[in-house]
mmCIF file with all atom_site columns, C-alpha atoms in Angstrom:
data_model
loop_
_atom_site.group_PDB
_atom_site.id
_atom_site.type_symbol
_atom_site.label_atom_id
_atom_site.label_alt_id
_atom_site.label_comp_id
_atom_site.label_asym_id
_atom_site.label_entity_id
_atom_site.label_seq_id
_atom_site.pdbx_PDB_ins_code
_atom_site.Cartn_x
_atom_site.Cartn_y
_atom_site.Cartn_z
_atom_site.occupancy
_atom_site.B_iso_or_equiv
_atom_site.pdbx_formal_charge
_atom_site.auth_seq_id
_atom_site.auth_comp_id
_atom_site.auth_asym_id
_atom_site.auth_atom_id
_atom_site.pdbx_PDB_model_num
ATOM 1   C CA . MET A 1 1   ? -10.869 16.376 -13.567 1.00 0.00 ? 158 MET A CA 1
ATOM 2   C CA . LYS A 1 2   ? -11.948 17.873 -10.262 1.00 0.00 ? 159 LYS A CA 1
ATOM 3   C CA . TYR A 1 3   ? -13.932 15.810 -7.785  1.00 0.00 ? 160 TYR A CA 1
ATOM 4   C CA . TYR A 1 4   ? -15.965 17.014 -4.765  1.00 0.00 ? 161 TYR A CA 1
ATOM 5   C CA . PHE A 1 5   ? -18.127 15.476 -2.058  1.00 0.00 ? 162 PHE A CA 1
ATOM 6   C CA . ASP A 1 6   ? -20.357 17.144 0.532   1.00 0.00 ? 163 ASP A CA 1
ATOM 7   C CA . SER A 1 7   ? -20.583 16.273 4.217   1.00 0.00 ? 164 SER A CA 1
ATOM 8   C CA . ARG A 1 8   ? -21.181 17.607 7.741   1.00 0.00 ? 165 ARG A CA 1
ATOM 9   C CA . ILE A 1 9   ? -18.690 17.502 10.585  1.00 0.00 ? 166 ILE A CA 1
ATOM 10  C CA . ARG A 1 10  ? -19.628 14.598 12.857  1.00 0.00 ? 167 ARG A CA 1
ATOM 11  C CA . TYR A 1 11  ? -19.214 14.334 16.621  1.00 0.00 ? 168 TYR A CA 1
ATOM 12  C CA . SER A 1 12  ? -16.814 11.421 16.083  1.00 0.00 ? 169 SER A CA 1
ATOM 13  C CA . GLU A 1 13  ? -14.527 13.714 14.055  1.00 0.00 ? 170 GLU A CA 1
ATOM 14  C CA . ILE A 1 14  ? -14.038 16.543 16.555  1.00 0.00 ? 171 ILE A CA 1
ATOM 15  C CA . GLY A 1 15  ? -11.633 17.076 19.423  1.00 0.00 ? 172 GLY A CA 1
ATOM 16  C CA . GLU A 1 16  ? -12.048 18.592 22.883  1.00 0.00 ? 173 GLU A CA 1
ATOM 17  C CA . ASN A 1 17  ? -12.426 22.056 21.351  1.00 0.00 ? 174 ASN A CA 1
ATOM 18  C CA . GLY A 1 18  ? -15.468 20.986 19.309  1.00 0.00 ? 175 GLY A CA 1
ATOM 19  C CA . LYS A 1 19  ? -13.603 21.376 16.012  1.00 0.00 ? 176 LYS A CA 1
ATOM 20  C CA . LEU A 1 20  ? -12.479 18.902 13.379  1.00 0.00 ? 177 LEU A CA 1
ATOM 21  C CA . THR A 1 21  ? -9.180  17.293 14.367  1.00 0.00 ? 178 THR A CA 1
ATOM 22  C CA . ILE A 1 22  ? -6.117  17.370 12.132  1.00 0.00 ? 179 ILE A CA 1
ATOM 23  C CA . LEU A 1 23  ? -6.510  13.613 11.616  1.00 0.00 ? 180 LEU A CA 1
ATOM 24  C CA . GLY A 1 24  ? -10.140 14.245 10.689  1.00 0.00 ? 181 GLY A CA 1
ATOM 25  C CA . LEU A 1 25  ? -9.079  16.789 8.068   1.00 0.00 ? 182 LEU A CA 1
ATOM 26  C CA . ILE A 1 26  ? -6.552  14.378 6.567   1.00 0.00 ? 183 ILE A CA 1
ATOM 27  C CA . ASN A 1 27  ? -9.185  11.627 6.539   1.00 0.00 ? 184 ASN A CA 1
ATOM 28  C CA . TYR A 1 28  ? -11.505 13.916 4.545   1.00 0.00 ? 185 TYR A CA 1
ATOM 29  C CA . PHE A 1 29  ? -8.735  14.508 2.014   1.00 0.00 ? 186 PHE A CA 1
ATOM 30  C CA . GLN A 1 30  ? -7.895  10.792 1.795   1.00 0.00 ? 187 GLN A CA 1
ATOM 31  C CA . ASP A 1 31  ? -11.548 9.824  1.483   1.00 0.00 ? 188 ASP A CA 1
ATOM 32  C CA . CYS A 1 32  ? -12.067 12.383 -1.269  1.00 0.00 ? 189 CYS A CA 1
ATOM 33  C CA . SER A 1 33  ? -9.299  10.968 -3.469  1.00 0.00 ? 190 SER A CA 1
ATOM 34  C CA . THR A 1 34  ? -10.473 7.419  -2.684  1.00 0.00 ? 191 THR A CA 1
ATOM 35  C CA . PHE A 1 35  ? -14.055 8.259  -3.684  1.00 0.00 ? 192 PHE A CA 1
ATOM 36  C CA . GLN A 1 36  ? -12.806 9.710  -6.961  1.00 0.00 ? 193 GLN A CA 1
ATOM 37  C CA . SER A 1 37  ? -10.748 6.583  -7.674  1.00 0.00 ? 194 SER A CA 1
ATOM 38  C CA . GLU A 1 38  ? -13.705 4.308  -6.910  1.00 0.00 ? 195 GLU A CA 1
ATOM 39  C CA . GLU A 1 39  ? -16.001 6.297  -9.223  1.00 0.00 ? 196 GLU A CA 1
ATOM 40  C CA . LEU A 1 40  ? -13.407 6.094  -11.986 1.00 0.00 ? 197 LEU A CA 1
ATOM 41  C CA . GLY A 1 41  ? -13.143 2.318  -11.548 1.00 0.00 ? 198 GLY A CA 1
ATOM 42  C CA . MET A 1 42  ? -9.563  2.618  -10.316 1.00 0.00 ? 199 MET A CA 1
ATOM 43  C CA . GLY A 1 43  ? -10.135 2.068  -6.603  1.00 0.00 ? 200 GLY A CA 1
ATOM 44  C CA . VAL A 1 44  ? -8.906  -0.397 -4.024  1.00 0.00 ? 201 VAL A CA 1
ATOM 45  C CA . GLU A 1 45  ? -9.921  -3.631 -5.774  1.00 0.00 ? 202 GLU A CA 1
ATOM 46  C CA . TYR A 1 46  ? -8.715  -2.434 -9.171  1.00 0.00 ? 203 TYR A CA 1
ATOM 47  C CA . LEU A 1 47  ? -5.270  -1.640 -7.760  1.00 0.00 ? 204 LEU A CA 1
ATOM 48  C CA . LYS A 1 48  ? -5.173  -4.893 -5.801  1.00 0.00 ? 205 LYS A CA 1
ATOM 49  C CA . ASN A 1 49  ? -5.817  -6.892 -8.972  1.00 0.00 ? 206 ASN A CA 1
ATOM 50  C CA . LEU A 1 50  ? -2.995  -5.033 -10.721 1.00 0.00 ? 207 LEU A CA 1
ATOM 51  C CA . ASN A 1 51  ? -0.686  -5.529 -7.729  1.00 0.00 ? 208 ASN A CA 1
ATOM 52  C CA . ARG A 1 52  ? -0.314  -1.746 -7.539  1.00 0.00 ? 209 ARG A CA 1
ATOM 53  C CA . ALA A 1 53  ? -0.803  0.957  -4.910  1.00 0.00 ? 210 ALA A CA 1
ATOM 54  C CA . TRP A 1 54  ? -0.534  4.725  -4.561  1.00 0.00 ? 211 TRP A CA 1
ATOM 55  C CA . LEU A 1 55  ? 1.691   5.518  -1.566  1.00 0.00 ? 212 LEU A CA 1
ATOM 56  C CA . LEU A 1 56  ? 1.923   9.003  -0.134  1.00 0.00 ? 213 LEU A CA 1
ATOM 57  C CA . SER A 1 57  ? 5.359   10.593 -0.293  1.00 0.00 ? 214 SER A CA 1
ATOM 58  C CA . SER A 1 58  ? 4.592   13.988 1.231   1.00 0.00 ? 215 SER A CA 1
ATOM 59  C CA . TRP A 1 59  ? 1.888   16.290 2.578   1.00 0.00 ? 216 TRP A CA 1
ATOM 60  C CA . GLN A 1 60  ? 1.947   20.097 2.645   1.00 0.00 ? 217 GLN A CA 1
ATOM 61  C CA . ILE A 1 61  ? -1.209  21.361 4.312   1.00 0.00 ? 218 ILE A CA 1
ATOM 62  C CA . ARG A 1 62  ? -2.390  24.882 5.125   1.00 0.00 ? 219 ARG A CA 1
ATOM 63  C CA . ILE A 1 63  ? -5.152  25.175 7.727   1.00 0.00 ? 220 ILE A CA 1
ATOM 64  C CA . LYS A 1 64  ? -7.014  28.477 7.713   1.00 0.00 ? 221 LYS A CA 1
ATOM 65  C CA . ARG A 1 65  ? -9.843  27.420 10.035  1.00 0.00 ? 222 ARG A CA 1
ATOM 66  C CA . LEU A 1 66  ? -10.973 24.027 11.305  1.00 0.00 ? 223 LEU A CA 1
ATOM 67  C CA . PRO A 1 67  ? -14.765 23.574 10.969  1.00 0.00 ? 224 PRO A CA 1
ATOM 68  C CA . SER A 1 68  ? -16.985 22.975 14.000  1.00 0.00 ? 225 SER A CA 1
ATOM 69  C CA . LEU A 1 69  ? -19.456 20.233 14.886  1.00 0.00 ? 226 LEU A CA 1
ATOM 70  C CA . GLY A 1 70  ? -22.357 20.056 12.421  1.00 0.00 ? 227 GLY A CA 1
ATOM 71  C CA . GLU A 1 71  ? -20.826 22.507 9.960   1.00 0.00 ? 228 GLU A CA 1
ATOM 72  C CA . ALA A 1 72  ? -21.478 21.682 6.300   1.00 0.00 ? 229 ALA A CA 1
ATOM 73  C CA . VAL A 1 73  ? -18.286 21.221 4.280   1.00 0.00 ? 230 VAL A CA 1
ATOM 74  C CA . ARG A 1 74  ? -17.334 20.454 0.706   1.00 0.00 ? 231 ARG A CA 1
ATOM 75  C CA . THR A 1 75  ? -14.069 18.599 0.053   1.00 0.00 ? 232 THR A CA 1
ATOM 76  C CA . GLY A 1 76  ? -12.401 18.531 -3.354  1.00 0.00 ? 233 GLY A CA 1
ATOM 77  C CA . THR A 1 77  ? -9.357  17.091 -5.073  1.00 0.00 ? 234 THR A CA 1
ATOM 78  C CA . TRP A 1 78  ? -7.657  16.952 -8.463  1.00 0.00 ? 235 TRP A CA 1
ATOM 79  C CA . ALA A 1 79  ? -4.457  15.732 -10.056 1.00 0.00 ? 236 ALA A CA 1
ATOM 80  C CA . TYR A 1 80  ? -2.258  18.464 -11.507 1.00 0.00 ? 237 TYR A CA 1
ATOM 81  C CA . GLY A 1 81  ? 0.785   16.607 -12.784 1.00 0.00 ? 238 GLY A CA 1
ATOM 82  C CA . TYR A 1 82  ? 2.636   13.335 -13.348 1.00 0.00 ? 239 TYR A CA 1
ATOM 83  C CA . ARG A 1 83  ? 6.343   12.619 -13.527 1.00 0.00 ? 240 ARG A CA 1
ATOM 84  C CA . GLY A 1 84  ? 7.619   9.089  -14.060 1.00 0.00 ? 241 GLY A CA 1
ATOM 85  C CA . PHE A 1 85  ? 6.270   7.076  -11.128 1.00 0.00 ? 242 PHE A CA 1
ATOM 86  C CA . THR A 1 86  ? 4.836   10.061 -9.222  1.00 0.00 ? 243 THR A CA 1
ATOM 87  C CA . GLY A 1 87  ? 1.518   11.874 -9.244  1.00 0.00 ? 244 GLY A CA 1
ATOM 88  C CA . MET A 1 88  ? 0.829   15.335 -7.805  1.00 0.00 ? 245 MET A CA 1
ATOM 89  C CA . ARG A 1 89  ? -2.533  16.144 -6.267  1.00 0.00 ? 246 ARG A CA 1
ATOM 90  C CA . ASN A 1 90  ? -4.204  19.155 -4.599  1.00 0.00 ? 247 ASN A CA 1
ATOM 91  C CA . PHE A 1 91  ? -6.996  19.146 -2.020  1.00 0.00 ? 248 PHE A CA 1
ATOM 92  C CA . VAL A 1 92  ? -9.371  21.756 -0.622  1.00 0.00 ? 249 VAL A CA 1
ATOM 93  C CA . MET A 1 93  ? -11.999 21.881 2.101   1.00 0.00 ? 250 MET A CA 1
ATOM 94  C CA . GLU A 1 94  ? -14.602 24.635 1.860   1.00 0.00 ? 251 GLU A CA 1
ATOM 95  C CA . THR A 1 95  ? -17.764 25.731 3.625   1.00 0.00 ? 252 THR A CA 1
ATOM 96  C CA . ALA A 1 96  ? -21.136 25.553 1.878   1.00 0.00 ? 253 ALA A CA 1
ATOM 97  C CA . SER A 1 97  ? -20.737 29.282 1.098   1.00 0.00 ? 254 SER A CA 1
ATOM 98  C CA . GLY A 1 98  ? -17.324 28.785 -0.506  1.00 0.00 ? 255 GLY A CA 1
ATOM 99  C CA . GLU A 1 99  ? -14.975 29.883 2.291   1.00 0.00 ? 256 GLU A CA 1
ATOM 100 C CA . GLN A 1 100 ? -11.741 27.920 1.975   1.00 0.00 ? 257 GLN A CA 1
ATOM 101 C CA . LEU A 1 101 ? -10.993 26.221 5.300   1.00 0.00 ? 258 LEU A CA 1
ATOM 102 C CA . ALA A 1 102 ? -7.892  24.258 4.320   1.00 0.00 ? 259 ALA A CA 1
ATOM 103 C CA . CYS A 1 103 ? -5.897  23.266 1.278   1.00 0.00 ? 260 CYS A CA 1
ATOM 104 C CA . ALA A 1 104 ? -3.111  20.808 0.583   1.00 0.00 ? 261 ALA A CA 1
ATOM 105 C CA . ASN A 1 105 ? -0.458  19.689 -1.832  1.00 0.00 ? 262 ASN A CA 1
ATOM 106 C CA . SER A 1 106 ? 0.547   16.032 -1.996  1.00 0.00 ? 263 SER A CA 1
ATOM 107 C CA . ILE A 1 107 ? 3.018   13.835 -3.869  1.00 0.00 ? 264 ILE A CA 1
ATOM 108 C CA . TRP A 1 108 ? 2.189   10.151 -4.450  1.00 0.00 ? 265 TRP A CA 1
ATOM 109 C CA . ALA A 1 109 ? 4.304   7.241  -5.698  1.00 0.00 ? 266 ALA A CA 1
ATOM 110 C CA . TYR A 1 110 ? 2.837   4.481  -7.869  1.00 0.00 ? 267 TYR A CA 1
ATOM 111 C CA . VAL A 1 111 ? 4.401   1.212  -6.664  1.00 0.00 ? 268 VAL A CA 1
ATOM 112 C CA . ASP A 1 112 ? 4.424   -2.525 -7.220  1.00 0.00 ? 269 ASP A CA 1
ATOM 113 C CA . ILE A 1 113 ? 2.977   -4.034 -4.022  1.00 0.00 ? 270 ILE A CA 1
ATOM 114 C CA . THR A 1 114 ? 5.138   -7.172 -4.076  1.00 0.00 ? 271 THR A CA 1
ATOM 115 C CA . SER A 1 115 ? 8.517   -5.581 -4.748  1.00 0.00 ? 272 SER A CA 1
ATOM 116 C CA . GLY A 1 116 ? 7.770   -2.245 -3.129  1.00 0.00 ? 273 GLY A CA 1
ATOM 117 C CA . LYS A 1 117 ? 9.483   -0.566 -6.071  1.00 0.00 ? 274 LYS A CA 1
ATOM 118 C CA . PRO A 1 118 ? 7.997   2.382  -7.967  1.00 0.00 ? 275 PRO A CA 1
ATOM 119 C CA . VAL A 1 119 ? 6.598   1.816  -11.448 1.00 0.00 ? 276 VAL A CA 1
ATOM 120 C CA . ARG A 1 120 ? 5.788   4.311  -14.183 1.00 0.00 ? 277 ARG A CA 1
ATOM 121 C CA . VAL A 1 121 ? 2.299   5.822  -14.154 1.00 0.00 ? 278 VAL A CA 1
ATOM 122 C CA . THR A 1 122 ? 0.477   4.401  -17.181 1.00 0.00 ? 279 THR A CA 1
ATOM 123 C CA . GLU A 1 123 ? -1.262  6.448  -19.844 1.00 0.00 ? 280 GLU A CA 1
ATOM 124 C CA . ASN A 1 124 ? -4.713  5.082  -18.945 1.00 0.00 ? 281 ASN A CA 1
ATOM 125 C CA . VAL A 1 125 ? -4.278  6.406  -15.377 1.00 0.00 ? 282 VAL A CA 1
ATOM 126 C CA . VAL A 1 126 ? -3.321  9.859  -16.650 1.00 0.00 ? 283 VAL A CA 1
ATOM 127 C CA . LYS A 1 127 ? -6.269  9.866  -19.048 1.00 0.00 ? 284 LYS A CA 1
ATOM 128 C CA . ALA A 1 128 ? -8.755  8.777  -16.353 1.00 0.00 ? 285 ALA A CA 1
ATOM 129 C CA . TYR A 1 129 ? -7.776  11.366 -13.739 1.00 0.00 ? 286 TYR A CA 1
ATOM 130 C CA . GLY A 1 130 ? -6.944  14.134 -16.157 1.00 0.00 ? 287 GLY A CA 1
ATOM 131 C CA . GLN A 1 131 ? -4.843  17.124 -15.206 1.00 0.00 ? 288 GLN A CA 1
ATOM 132 C CA . GLU A 1 132 ? -5.991  20.447 -13.760 1.00 0.00 ? 289 GLU A CA 1
ATOM 133 C CA . GLU A 1 133 ? -4.134  23.624 -12.856 1.00 0.00 ? 290 GLU A CA 1
ATOM 134 C CA . PRO A 1 134 ? -2.417  23.514 -9.423  1.00 0.00 ? 291 PRO A CA 1
ATOM 135 C CA . LEU A 1 135 ? -3.580  25.671 -6.547  1.00 0.00 ? 292 LEU A CA 1
ATOM 136 C CA . GLU A 1 136 ? -2.093  29.152 -6.367  1.00 0.00 ? 293 GLU A CA 1
ATOM 137 C CA . GLU A 1 137 ? -0.732  28.642 -2.864  1.00 0.00 ? 294 GLU A CA 1
ATOM 138 C CA . GLU A 1 138 ? 2.765   28.808 -1.390  1.00 0.00 ? 295 GLU A CA 1
ATOM 139 C CA . PHE A 1 139 ? 3.133   25.494 0.431   1.00 0.00 ? 296 PHE A CA 1
ATOM 140 C CA . GLY A 1 140 ? 6.840   25.697 1.230   1.00 0.00 ? 297 GLY A CA 1
ATOM 141 C CA . GLU A 1 141 ? 9.574   23.177 0.562   1.00 0.00 ? 298 GLU A CA 1
ATOM 142 C CA . ARG A 1 142 ? 8.845   19.483 0.429   1.00 0.00 ? 299 ARG A CA 1
ATOM 143 C CA . LYS A 1 143 ? 12.016  18.473 2.304   1.00 0.00 ? 300 LYS A CA 1
ATOM 144 C CA . ILE A 1 144 ? 11.922  18.956 6.083   1.00 0.00 ? 301 ILE A CA 1
ATOM 145 C CA . ARG A 1 145 ? 15.047  19.911 8.020   1.00 0.00 ? 302 ARG A CA 1
ATOM 146 C CA . LEU A 1 146 ? 15.170  18.691 11.609  1.00 0.00 ? 303 LEU A CA 1
ATOM 147 C CA . ALA A 1 147 ? 16.264  20.818 14.550  1.00 0.00 ? 304 ALA A CA 1
ATOM 148 C CA . GLU A 1 148 ? 19.856  20.481 15.754  1.00 0.00 ? 305 GLU A CA 1
ATOM 149 C CA . GLU A 1 149 ? 18.596  19.129 19.075  1.00 0.00 ? 306 GLU A CA 1
ATOM 150 C CA . MET A 1 150 ? 15.917  16.440 18.981  1.00 0.00 ? 307 MET A CA 1
ATOM 151 C CA . GLU A 1 151 ? 14.749  14.997 22.304  1.00 0.00 ? 308 GLU A CA 1
ATOM 152 C CA . ALA A 1 152 ? 13.790  11.317 22.536  1.00 0.00 ? 309 ALA A CA 1
ATOM 153 C CA . GLN A 1 153 ? 10.219  10.481 23.574  1.00 0.00 ? 310 GLN A CA 1
ATOM 154 C CA . GLU A 1 154 ? 8.704   7.225  24.815  1.00 0.00 ? 311 GLU A CA 1
ATOM 155 C CA . SER A 1 155 ? 8.602   4.491  22.154  1.00 0.00 ? 312 SER A CA 1
ATOM 156 C CA . PHE A 1 156 ? 5.391   2.670  21.176  1.00 0.00 ? 313 PHE A CA 1
ATOM 157 C CA . ILE A 1 157 ? 4.248   -0.293 19.062  1.00 0.00 ? 314 ILE A CA 1
ATOM 158 C CA . VAL A 1 158 ? 2.131   -0.260 15.892  1.00 0.00 ? 315 VAL A CA 1
ATOM 159 C CA . ARG A 1 159 ? -1.357  -1.633 16.627  1.00 0.00 ? 316 ARG A CA 1
ATOM 160 C CA . PRO A 1 160 ? -3.958  -3.118 14.232  1.00 0.00 ? 317 PRO A CA 1
ATOM 161 C CA . HIS A 1 161 ? -6.068  0.075  14.207  1.00 0.00 ? 318 HIS A CA 1
ATOM 162 C CA . HIS A 1 162 ? -3.120  1.992  12.721  1.00 0.00 ? 319 HIS A CA 1
ATOM 163 C CA . LEU A 1 163 ? -3.148  -0.098 9.509   1.00 0.00 ? 320 LEU A CA 1
ATOM 164 C CA . ASP A 1 164 ? -4.947  0.362  6.204   1.00 0.00 ? 321 ASP A CA 1
ATOM 165 C CA . THR A 1 165 ? -5.746  -1.926 3.263   1.00 0.00 ? 322 THR A CA 1
ATOM 166 C CA . ASN A 1 166 ? -2.090  -1.881 2.199   1.00 0.00 ? 323 ASN A CA 1
ATOM 167 C CA . HIS A 1 167 ? -1.269  -3.581 5.544   1.00 0.00 ? 324 HIS A CA 1
ATOM 168 C CA . HIS A 1 168 ? 0.990   -0.816 6.802   1.00 0.00 ? 325 HIS A CA 1
ATOM 169 C CA . VAL A 1 169 ? 0.462   2.303  8.903   1.00 0.00 ? 326 VAL A CA 1
ATOM 170 C CA . ASN A 1 170 ? -1.946  4.708  7.210   1.00 0.00 ? 327 ASN A CA 1
ATOM 171 C CA . ASN A 1 171 ? -0.435  8.086  6.414   1.00 0.00 ? 328 ASN A CA 1
ATOM 172 C CA . GLY A 1 172 ? -3.031  9.898  8.521   1.00 0.00 ? 329 GLY A CA 1
ATOM 173 C CA . GLN A 1 173 ? -2.241  7.697  11.513  1.00 0.00 ? 330 GLN A CA 1
ATOM 174 C CA . TYR A 1 174 ? 1.394   8.829  11.381  1.00 0.00 ? 331 TYR A CA 1
ATOM 175 C CA . ILE A 1 175 ? 0.200   12.433 11.682  1.00 0.00 ? 332 ILE A CA 1
ATOM 176 C CA . SER A 1 176 ? -2.063  11.517 14.594  1.00 0.00 ? 333 SER A CA 1
ATOM 177 C CA . MET A 1 177 ? 0.854   9.748  16.312  1.00 0.00 ? 334 MET A CA 1
ATOM 178 C CA . ALA A 1 178 ? 3.124   12.748 15.826  1.00 0.00 ? 335 ALA A CA 1
ATOM 179 C CA . ALA A 1 179 ? 0.456   15.180 17.057  1.00 0.00 ? 336 ALA A CA 1
ATOM 180 C CA . GLU A 1 180 ? 0.464   13.419 20.437  1.00 0.00 ? 337 GLU A CA 1
ATOM 181 C CA . TYR A 1 181 ? 3.731   15.237 21.195  1.00 0.00 ? 338 TYR A CA 1
ATOM 182 C CA . LEU A 1 182 ? 2.396   18.759 20.550  1.00 0.00 ? 339 LEU A CA 1
ATOM 183 C CA . PRO A 1 183 ? 1.774   21.165 23.430  1.00 0.00 ? 340 PRO A CA 1
ATOM 184 C CA . LYS A 1 184 ? -1.934  21.078 24.185  1.00 0.00 ? 341 LYS A CA 1
ATOM 185 C CA . GLN A 1 185 ? -2.400  24.801 23.551  1.00 0.00 ? 342 GLN A CA 1
ATOM 186 C CA . MET A 1 186 ? -0.624  24.789 20.166  1.00 0.00 ? 343 MET A CA 1
ATOM 187 C CA . GLU A 1 187 ? -2.842  25.806 17.241  1.00 0.00 ? 344 GLU A CA 1
ATOM 188 C CA . VAL A 1 188 ? -1.529  24.366 13.974  1.00 0.00 ? 345 VAL A CA 1
ATOM 189 C CA . HIS A 1 189 ? -1.810  26.485 10.818  1.00 0.00 ? 346 HIS A CA 1
ATOM 190 C CA . ARG A 1 190 ? 0.620   24.656 8.563   1.00 0.00 ? 347 ARG A CA 1
ATOM 191 C CA . LEU A 1 191 ? 1.689   21.031 8.421   1.00 0.00 ? 348 LEU A CA 1
ATOM 192 C CA . ARG A 1 192 ? 4.306   19.252 6.374   1.00 0.00 ? 349 ARG A CA 1
ATOM 193 C CA . ALA A 1 193 ? 4.993   15.516 6.381   1.00 0.00 ? 350 ALA A CA 1
ATOM 194 C CA . GLU A 1 194 ? 7.694   13.594 4.567   1.00 0.00 ? 351 GLU A CA 1
ATOM 195 C CA . TYR A 1 195 ? 7.268   9.805  4.402   1.00 0.00 ? 352 TYR A CA 1
ATOM 196 C CA . LYS A 1 196 ? 10.473  7.751  4.248   1.00 0.00 ? 353 LYS A CA 1
ATOM 197 C CA . GLN A 1 197 ? 9.517   4.082  4.809   1.00 0.00 ? 354 GLN A CA 1
ATOM 198 C CA . GLN A 1 198 ? 6.554   1.935  5.817   1.00 0.00 ? 355 GLN A CA 1
ATOM 199 C CA . ALA A 1 199 ? 5.848   0.700  9.347   1.00 0.00 ? 356 ALA A CA 1
ATOM 200 C CA . HIS A 1 200 ? 3.938   -2.559 9.871   1.00 0.00 ? 357 HIS A CA 1
ATOM 201 C CA . LEU A 1 201 ? 2.079   -4.334 12.656  1.00 0.00 ? 358 LEU A CA 1
ATOM 202 C CA . ASN A 1 202 ? 4.150   -4.726 15.857  1.00 0.00 ? 359 ASN A CA 1
ATOM 203 C CA . ASP A 1 203 ? 6.975   -2.490 14.619  1.00 0.00 ? 360 ASP A CA 1
ATOM 204 C CA . THR A 1 204 ? 8.318   -0.214 17.353  1.00 0.00 ? 361 THR A CA 1
ATOM 205 C CA . LEU A 1 205 ? 8.440   3.533  16.662  1.00 0.00 ? 362 LEU A CA 1
ATOM 206 C CA . TYR A 1 206 ? 10.943  5.774  18.437  1.00 0.00 ? 363 TYR A CA 1
ATOM 207 C CA . PRO A 1 207 ? 9.798   9.429  18.449  1.00 0.00 ? 364 PRO A CA 1
ATOM 208 C CA . LEU A 1 208 ? 12.066  12.474 18.573  1.00 0.00 ? 365 LEU A CA 1
ATOM 209 C CA . ARG A 1 209 ? 10.833  16.032 19.168  1.00 0.00 ? 366 ARG A CA 1
ATOM 210 C CA . GLY A 1 210 ? 12.552  19.328 18.475  1.00 0.00 ? 367 GLY A CA 1
ATOM 211 C CA . TRP A 1 211 ? 11.785  23.002 17.924  1.00 0.00 ? 368 TRP A CA 1
ATOM 212 C CA . MET A 1 212 ? 12.792  25.464 15.231  1.00 0.00 ? 369 MET A CA 1
ATOM 213 C CA . GLU A 1 213 ? 11.401  29.015 15.523  1.00 0.00 ? 370 GLU A CA 1
ATOM 214 C CA . ASN A 1 214 ? 7.606   28.553 15.606  1.00 0.00 ? 371 ASN A CA 1
ATOM 215 C CA . SER A 1 215 ? 7.646   24.944 14.395  1.00 0.00 ? 372 SER A CA 1
ATOM 216 C CA . CYS A 1 216 ? 7.439   21.679 16.314  1.00 0.00 ? 373 CYS A CA 1
ATOM 217 C CA . LEU A 1 217 ? 9.324   18.906 14.526  1.00 0.00 ? 374 LEU A CA 1
ATOM 218 C CA . ILE A 1 218 ? 8.561   15.231 15.114  1.00 0.00 ? 375 ILE A CA 1
ATOM 219 C CA . ALA A 1 219 ? 10.499  12.278 13.703  1.00 0.00 ? 376 ALA A CA 1
ATOM 220 C CA . LEU A 1 220 ? 9.066   8.777  14.124  1.00 0.00 ? 377 LEU A CA 1
ATOM 221 C CA . ASN A 1 221 ? 12.062  6.476  13.708  1.00 0.00 ? 378 ASN A CA 1
ATOM 222 C CA . ASP A 1 222 ? 12.836  2.784  13.567  1.00 0.00 ? 379 ASP A CA 1
ATOM 223 C CA . GLU A 1 223 ? 15.216  1.041  15.987  1.00 0.00 ? 380 GLU A CA 1
ATOM 224 C CA . ASN A 1 224 ? 18.212  2.067  13.875  1.00 0.00 ? 381 ASN A CA 1
ATOM 225 C CA . GLY A 1 225 ? 17.300  5.737  13.917  1.00 0.00 ? 382 GLY A CA 1
ATOM 226 C CA . ALA A 1 226 ? 16.008  5.860  10.337  1.00 0.00 ? 383 ALA A CA 1
ATOM 227 C CA . PRO A 1 227 ? 12.731  7.814  10.072  1.00 0.00 ? 384 PRO A CA 1
ATOM 228 C CA . TYR A 1 228 ? 9.438   6.353  8.976   1.00 0.00 ? 385 TYR A CA 1
ATOM 229 C CA . VAL A 1 229 ? 8.104   9.895  8.759   1.00 0.00 ? 386 VAL A CA 1
ATOM 230 C CA . VAL A 1 230 ? 9.152   13.426 9.634   1.00 0.00 ? 387 VAL A CA 1
ATOM 231 C CA . VAL A 1 231 ? 6.386   15.925 10.465  1.00 0.00 ? 388 VAL A CA 1
ATOM 232 C CA . GLU A 1 232 ? 6.517   19.679 10.931  1.00 0.00 ? 389 GLU A CA 1
ATOM 233 C CA . PHE A 1 233 ? 3.659   21.425 12.749  1.00 0.00 ? 390 PHE A CA 1
ATOM 234 C CA . GLN A 1 234 ? 3.736   25.208 12.408  1.00 0.00 ? 391 GLN A CA 1
#
């Protein structure tokens, strides 16, 4: 089933240009799916009691226009498929008049919190969320190829405000971290993120930045050079 919620862009959600930030957009998408789960009785506490969690595997986001301060928006989401331990979900953000501002494709893994291993999506989950048709949008490949030359950036440590209820870095915070290495004048129209492993409090992240045509590629790695996440801003 499809789920929507209405809102207005707040001052706390905009950047220097007076428009919703990329992190703000991702937060709207995350909040929308969370609200749906809570209304279905399958939210944070339900998952905690089952020792389960939905962890994001990848984002593919198209940004047509970021809304401005005070603008009324409607954010929607729906599941469109399940395969083993994964669930596929689309998102949209629209104006009150129906103009599509942004849309996204996402892949989620259903995992056991204690072991960290994926578990099969149960039939009651599929029945509760239902299954709609996917968006007719070309989002590009899920896998992200890094540039041949990636330049090291200054490392930093995971702080408490980066964490979510799963006690690791929230997927939106990774995007915000990666966006710190974009040229200030760069206007992002497409974004892809591929999540590889989870970072926790006090872990050190080692960023790499590279370029490929009109894309800025950011890898946030651990001390051994294995990525936590790879992000492409286009």
